[in-house]
Amino acid sequence: MKKLLIAAFATVLMSGAALADTTLKLVEVITSPERTETLKSIVAKFEAANPGTKVEVISLPWGEAFQKFATMVSAGEIPDVMEMPDTWLSLYANNGLLESLEPYLAKWEHTSGLTDRALELGRDVNNTAYMLPYGFYLRAMFYNKKLFKEAGVTEPPKTMDEFVAASEKVSKLPAKYGYCLRGGPGGLNGWIMFGATMAGSNKFFNEDGTSTMNSEGWVKGLTWVVDLYKKGLAPKDSVNWGFNEIVAGFYTGTCAMLDQDPDALIAIAERMKPEDYGVTTMPKGPSGKTFPTIGYAGWSMMAASQNKDLSWKLIETLEGPEGNVEWNKRTGALPVHKSAEKDPFYASEQFKGWFAELEDEDAVPTVMPTYLEEFAFFKDSMVIKTSQQALLGDITPEEMANQWADYLTKAQQKYLAKK
């Protein structure tokens, strides 16, 4: 008996030591100091509820995240949980690198409280939840009321023609510009919105799988963006700007208009008075419609994780009503829980622009073809290179459109052949 007790005690000690050594790795890819601080705060609650478990948070700068994470995976440095942008989901899910969350969602007490859209988008690949979205990002237009008044612009532009006219007036002011152009990482949304708005359609492909990106309407929209830059209506160095630069360009008063998701409010609301800026629907094109992009991101579990149940507990903490609302209040995304709609935070003045856009029947939310395995490379590599070439005059907008169309046609036809 004594030997049995000693053996049992040794087993407890060994299991305790093993538990103490349990470390989960979590990678975030849409990073900023505020986001990382919030993430670590929620993670600390998980660690407190799971003694002996530590979470190593790895923060990758967004502009380099796609390449850096791909390098990590190829080197076998695979985390347990990762922040999954919508544009990466197909690539990693279709290559067997993500764990299905369906068994966990089937038992989770909060699954029924998720919005239908959250579950639909999380199941974008093979109708399987390889990711659980934490929030939605809908583009709307920020405008600087003080700069408008100084430039003689009486109201926010409702059309693309009015947008150009307002930009021209503001750009006549010393060291001021009309538009915060995102020419660097993450710039695809702007090109898509203005391209589709000028074309009057957000249809990406014809029935035979050929891309519409080099059609007359889309080329007009892409040319419209290039012309804004070439006319000096956006800062010269904005050809390289990413998220942080365009948001800073807006709150410092360098440029008067910015298309962004609610996450830009984090930095803007801290640095500008509420009465000095507004948020409104994206400008409409010749068809009378506008096509603001809507995206999402969430948390995925890697299939290679050796601690899947514990990894799900971490996702539970991040995605539960408390953690999800805390996260989205700091990151600016629209939450995935139905109960969040009752939160006074989302009924505040600052969110009216997005809700008005959602209610506008002529503002058509556009979901990009993220189901394509090749889309992540297209967005985070090819588009950046070619759009910068077009802005600098090294290639024409037509040449850029043809390159995009050729690439996407091959990807779409490959996808259709597998169906």
JSON list of N, CA, C and O in Angstrom, two decimals, residues 57-78:
[
{"chain": "A", "resi": 57, "resn": "VAL", "atom": "N", "xyz": [2.41, 34.79, -26.73]},
{"chain": "A", "resi": 57, "resn": "VAL", "atom": "CA", "xyz": [1.80, 35.58, -27.81]},
{"chain": "A", "resi": 57, "resn": "VAL", "atom": "C", "xyz": [2.88, 36.04, -28.77]},
{"chain": "A", "resi": 57, "resn": "VAL", "atom": "O", "xyz": [3.83, 36.72, -28.37]},
{"chain": "A", "resi": 58, "resn": "ILE", "atom": "N", "xyz": [2.75, 35.66, -30.03]},
{"chain": "A", "resi": 58, "resn": "ILE", "atom": "CA", "xyz": [3.70, 36.04, -31.07]},
{"chain": "A", "resi": 58, "resn": "ILE", "atom": "C", "xyz": [3.02, 37.05, -31.98]},
{"chain": "A", "resi": 58, "resn": "ILE", "atom": "O", "xyz": [2.01, 36.72, -32.63]},
{"chain": "A", "resi": 59, "resn": "SER", "atom": "N", "xyz": [3.53, 38.26, -32.03]},
{"chain": "A", "resi": 59, "resn": "SER", "atom": "CA", "xyz": [2.91, 39.33, -32.82]},
{"chain": "A", "resi": 59, "resn": "SER", "atom": "C", "xyz": [3.69, 39.56, -34.11]},
{"chain": "A", "resi": 59, "resn": "SER", "atom": "O", "xyz": [4.87, 39.91, -34.05]},
{"chain": "A", "resi": 60, "resn": "LEU", "atom": "N", "xyz": [3.03, 39.36, -35.23]},
{"chain": "A", "resi": 60, "resn": "LEU", "atom": "CA", "xyz": [3.66, 39.59, -36.53]},
{"chain": "A", "resi": 60, "resn": "LEU", "atom": "C", "xyz": [3.15, 40.90, -37.12]},
{"chain": "A", "resi": 60, "resn": "LEU", "atom": "O", "xyz": [1.93, 41.13, -37.15]},
{"chain": "A", "resi": 61, "resn": "PRO", "atom": "N", "xyz": [4.03, 41.79, -37.56]},
{"chain": "A", "resi": 61, "resn": "PRO", "atom": "CA", "xyz": [3.56, 43.05, -38.17]},
{"chain": "A", "resi": 61, "resn": "PRO", "atom": "C", "xyz": [2.75, 42.76, -39.42]},
{"chain": "A", "resi": 61, "resn": "PRO", "atom": "O", "xyz": [3.18, 41.96, -40.27]},
{"chain": "A", "resi": 62, "resn": "TRP", "atom": "N", "xyz": [1.60, 43.39, -39.56]},
{"chain": "A", "resi": 62, "resn": "TRP", "atom": "CA", "xyz": [0.65, 43.05, -40.63]},
{"chain": "A", "resi": 62, "resn": "TRP", "atom": "C", "xyz": [1.27, 43.14, -42.02]},
{"chain": "A", "resi": 62, "resn": "TRP", "atom": "O", "xyz": [1.03, 42.30, -42.88]},
{"chain": "A", "resi": 63, "resn": "GLY", "atom": "N", "xyz": [2.09, 44.15, -42.25]},
{"chain": "A", "resi": 63, "resn": "GLY", "atom": "CA", "xyz": [2.66, 44.33, -43.58]},
{"chain": "A", "resi": 63, "resn": "GLY", "atom": "C", "xyz": [3.55, 43.18, -44.02]},
{"chain": "A", "resi": 63, "resn": "GLY", "atom": "O", "xyz": [3.76, 42.98, -45.22]},
{"chain": "A", "resi": 64, "resn": "GLU", "atom": "N", "xyz": [4.07, 42.41, -43.06]},
{"chain": "A", "resi": 64, "resn": "GLU", "atom": "CA", "xyz": [4.96, 41.29, -43.39]},
{"chain": "A", "resi": 64, "resn": "GLU", "atom": "C", "xyz": [4.38, 39.96, -42.91]},
{"chain": "A", "resi": 64, "resn": "GLU", "atom": "O", "xyz": [5.04, 38.92, -43.03]},
{"chain": "A", "resi": 65, "resn": "ALA", "atom": "N", "xyz": [3.16, 39.99, -42.38]},
{"chain": "A", "resi": 65, "resn": "ALA", "atom": "CA", "xyz": [2.62, 38.81, -41.70]},
{"chain": "A", "resi": 65, "resn": "ALA", "atom": "C", "xyz": [2.44, 37.60, -42.62]},
{"chain": "A", "resi": 65, "resn": "ALA", "atom": "O", "xyz": [2.72, 36.47, -42.22]},
{"chain": "A", "resi": 66, "resn": "PHE", "atom": "N", "xyz": [1.96, 37.84, -43.84]},
{"chain": "A", "resi": 66, "resn": "PHE", "atom": "CA", "xyz": [1.70, 36.71, -44.73]},
{"chain": "A", "resi": 66, "resn": "PHE", "atom": "C", "xyz": [2.98, 35.91, -45.00]},
{"chain": "A", "resi": 66, "resn": "PHE", "atom": "O", "xyz": [3.01, 34.69, -44.86]},
{"chain": "A", "resi": 67, "resn": "GLN", "atom": "N", "xyz": [4.05, 36.62, -45.35]},
{"chain": "A", "resi": 67, "resn": "GLN", "atom": "CA", "xyz": [5.31, 35.94, -45.64]},
{"chain": "A", "resi": 67, "resn": "GLN", "atom": "C", "xyz": [5.92, 35.34, -44.38]},
{"chain": "A", "resi": 67, "resn": "GLN", "atom": "O", "xyz": [6.44, 34.21, -44.41]},
{"chain": "A", "resi": 68, "resn": "LYS", "atom": "N", "xyz": [5.87, 36.08, -43.28]},
{"chain": "A", "resi": 68, "resn": "LYS", "atom": "CA", "xyz": [6.49, 35.61, -42.03]},
{"chain": "A", "resi": 68, "resn": "LYS", "atom": "C", "xyz": [5.78, 34.36, -41.50]},
{"chain": "A", "resi": 68, "resn": "LYS", "atom": "O", "xyz": [6.42, 33.42, -41.03]},
{"chain": "A", "resi": 69, "resn": "PHE", "atom": "N", "xyz": [4.44, 34.36, -41.56]},
{"chain": "A", "resi": 69, "resn": "PHE", "atom": "CA", "xyz": [3.74, 33.19, -41.04]},
{"chain": "A", "resi": 69, "resn": "PHE", "atom": "C", "xyz": [3.97, 31.98, -41.95]},
{"chain": "A", "resi": 69, "resn": "PHE", "atom": "O", "xyz": [4.14, 30.85, -41.46]},
{"chain": "A", "resi": 70, "resn": "ALA", "atom": "N", "xyz": [3.98, 32.20, -43.26]},
{"chain": "A", "resi": 70, "resn": "ALA", "atom": "CA", "xyz": [4.25, 31.10, -44.18]},
{"chain": "A", "resi": 70, "resn": "ALA", "atom": "C", "xyz": [5.63, 30.51, -43.92]},
{"chain": "A", "resi": 70, "resn": "ALA", "atom": "O", "xyz": [5.82, 29.28, -43.97]},
{"chain": "A", "resi": 71, "resn": "THR", "atom": "N", "xyz": [6.60, 31.37, -43.61]},
{"chain": "A", "resi": 71, "resn": "THR", "atom": "CA", "xyz": [7.95, 30.90, -43.29]},
{"chain": "A", "resi": 71, "resn": "THR", "atom": "C", "xyz": [7.96, 30.09, -42.00]},
{"chain": "A", "resi": 71, "resn": "THR", "atom": "O", "xyz": [8.63, 29.04, -41.92]},
{"chain": "A", "resi": 72, "resn": "MET", "atom": "N", "xyz": [7.21, 30.55, -41.01]},
{"chain": "A", "resi": 72, "resn": "MET", "atom": "CA", "xyz": [7.11, 29.81, -39.75]},
{"chain": "A", "resi": 72, "resn": "MET", "atom": "C", "xyz": [6.55, 28.41, -39.98]},
{"chain": "A", "resi": 72, "resn": "MET", "atom": "O", "xyz": [7.09, 27.42, -39.49]},
{"chain": "A", "resi": 73, "resn": "VAL", "atom": "N", "xyz": [5.48, 28.34, -40.76]},
{"chain": "A", "resi": 73, "resn": "VAL", "atom": "CA", "xyz": [4.84, 27.05, -41.01]},
{"chain": "A", "resi": 73, "resn": "VAL", "atom": "C", "xyz": [5.78, 26.11, -41.77]},
{"chain": "A", "resi": 73, "resn": "VAL", "atom": "O", "xyz": [5.91, 24.93, -41.43]},
{"chain": "A", "resi": 74, "resn": "SER", "atom": "N", "xyz": [6.45, 26.64, -42.78]},
{"chain": "A", "resi": 74, "resn": "SER", "atom": "CA", "xyz": [7.35, 25.80, -43.57]},
{"chain": "A", "resi": 74, "resn": "SER", "atom": "C", "xyz": [8.53, 25.31, -42.75]},
{"chain": "A", "resi": 74, "resn": "SER", "atom": "O", "xyz": [9.10, 24.24, -43.03]},
{"chain": "A", "resi": 75, "resn": "ALA", "atom": "N", "xyz": [8.89, 26.07, -41.70]},
{"chain": "A", "resi": 75, "resn": "ALA", "atom": "CA", "xyz": [9.99, 25.67, -40.83]},
{"chain": "A", "resi": 75, "resn": "ALA", "atom": "C", "xyz": [9.52, 24.78, -39.69]},
{"chain": "A", "resi": 75, "resn": "ALA", "atom": "O", "xyz": [10.33, 24.37, -38.85]},
{"chain": "A", "resi": 76, "resn": "GLY", "atom": "N", "xyz": [8.23, 24.48, -39.64]},
{"chain": "A", "resi": 76, "resn": "GLY", "atom": "CA", "xyz": [7.69, 23.62, -38.60]},
{"chain": "A", "resi": 76, "resn": "GLY", "atom": "C", "xyz": [7.39, 24.34, -37.30]},
{"chain": "A", "resi": 76, "resn": "GLY", "atom": "O", "xyz": [7.08, 23.70, -36.29]},
{"chain": "A", "resi": 77, "resn": "GLU", "atom": "N", "xyz": [7.49, 25.66, -37.31]},
{"chain": "A", "resi": 77, "resn": "GLU", "atom": "CA", "xyz": [7.19, 26.45, -36.10]},
{"chain": "A", "resi": 77, "resn": "GLU", "atom": "C", "xyz": [5.70, 26.81, -36.10]},
{"chain": "A", "resi": 77, "resn": "GLU", "atom": "O", "xyz": [5.30, 27.95, -36.33]},
{"chain": "A", "resi": 78, "resn": "ILE", "atom": "N", "xyz": [4.88, 25.80, -35.86]},
{"chain": "A", "resi": 78, "resn": "ILE", "atom": "CA", "xyz": [3.43, 25.97, -35.99]},
{"chain": "A", "resi": 78, "resn": "ILE", "atom": "C", "xyz": [2.81, 26.24, -34.62]},
{"chain": "A", "resi": 78, "resn": "ILE", "atom": "O", "xyz": [3.02, 25.46, -33.67]}
]
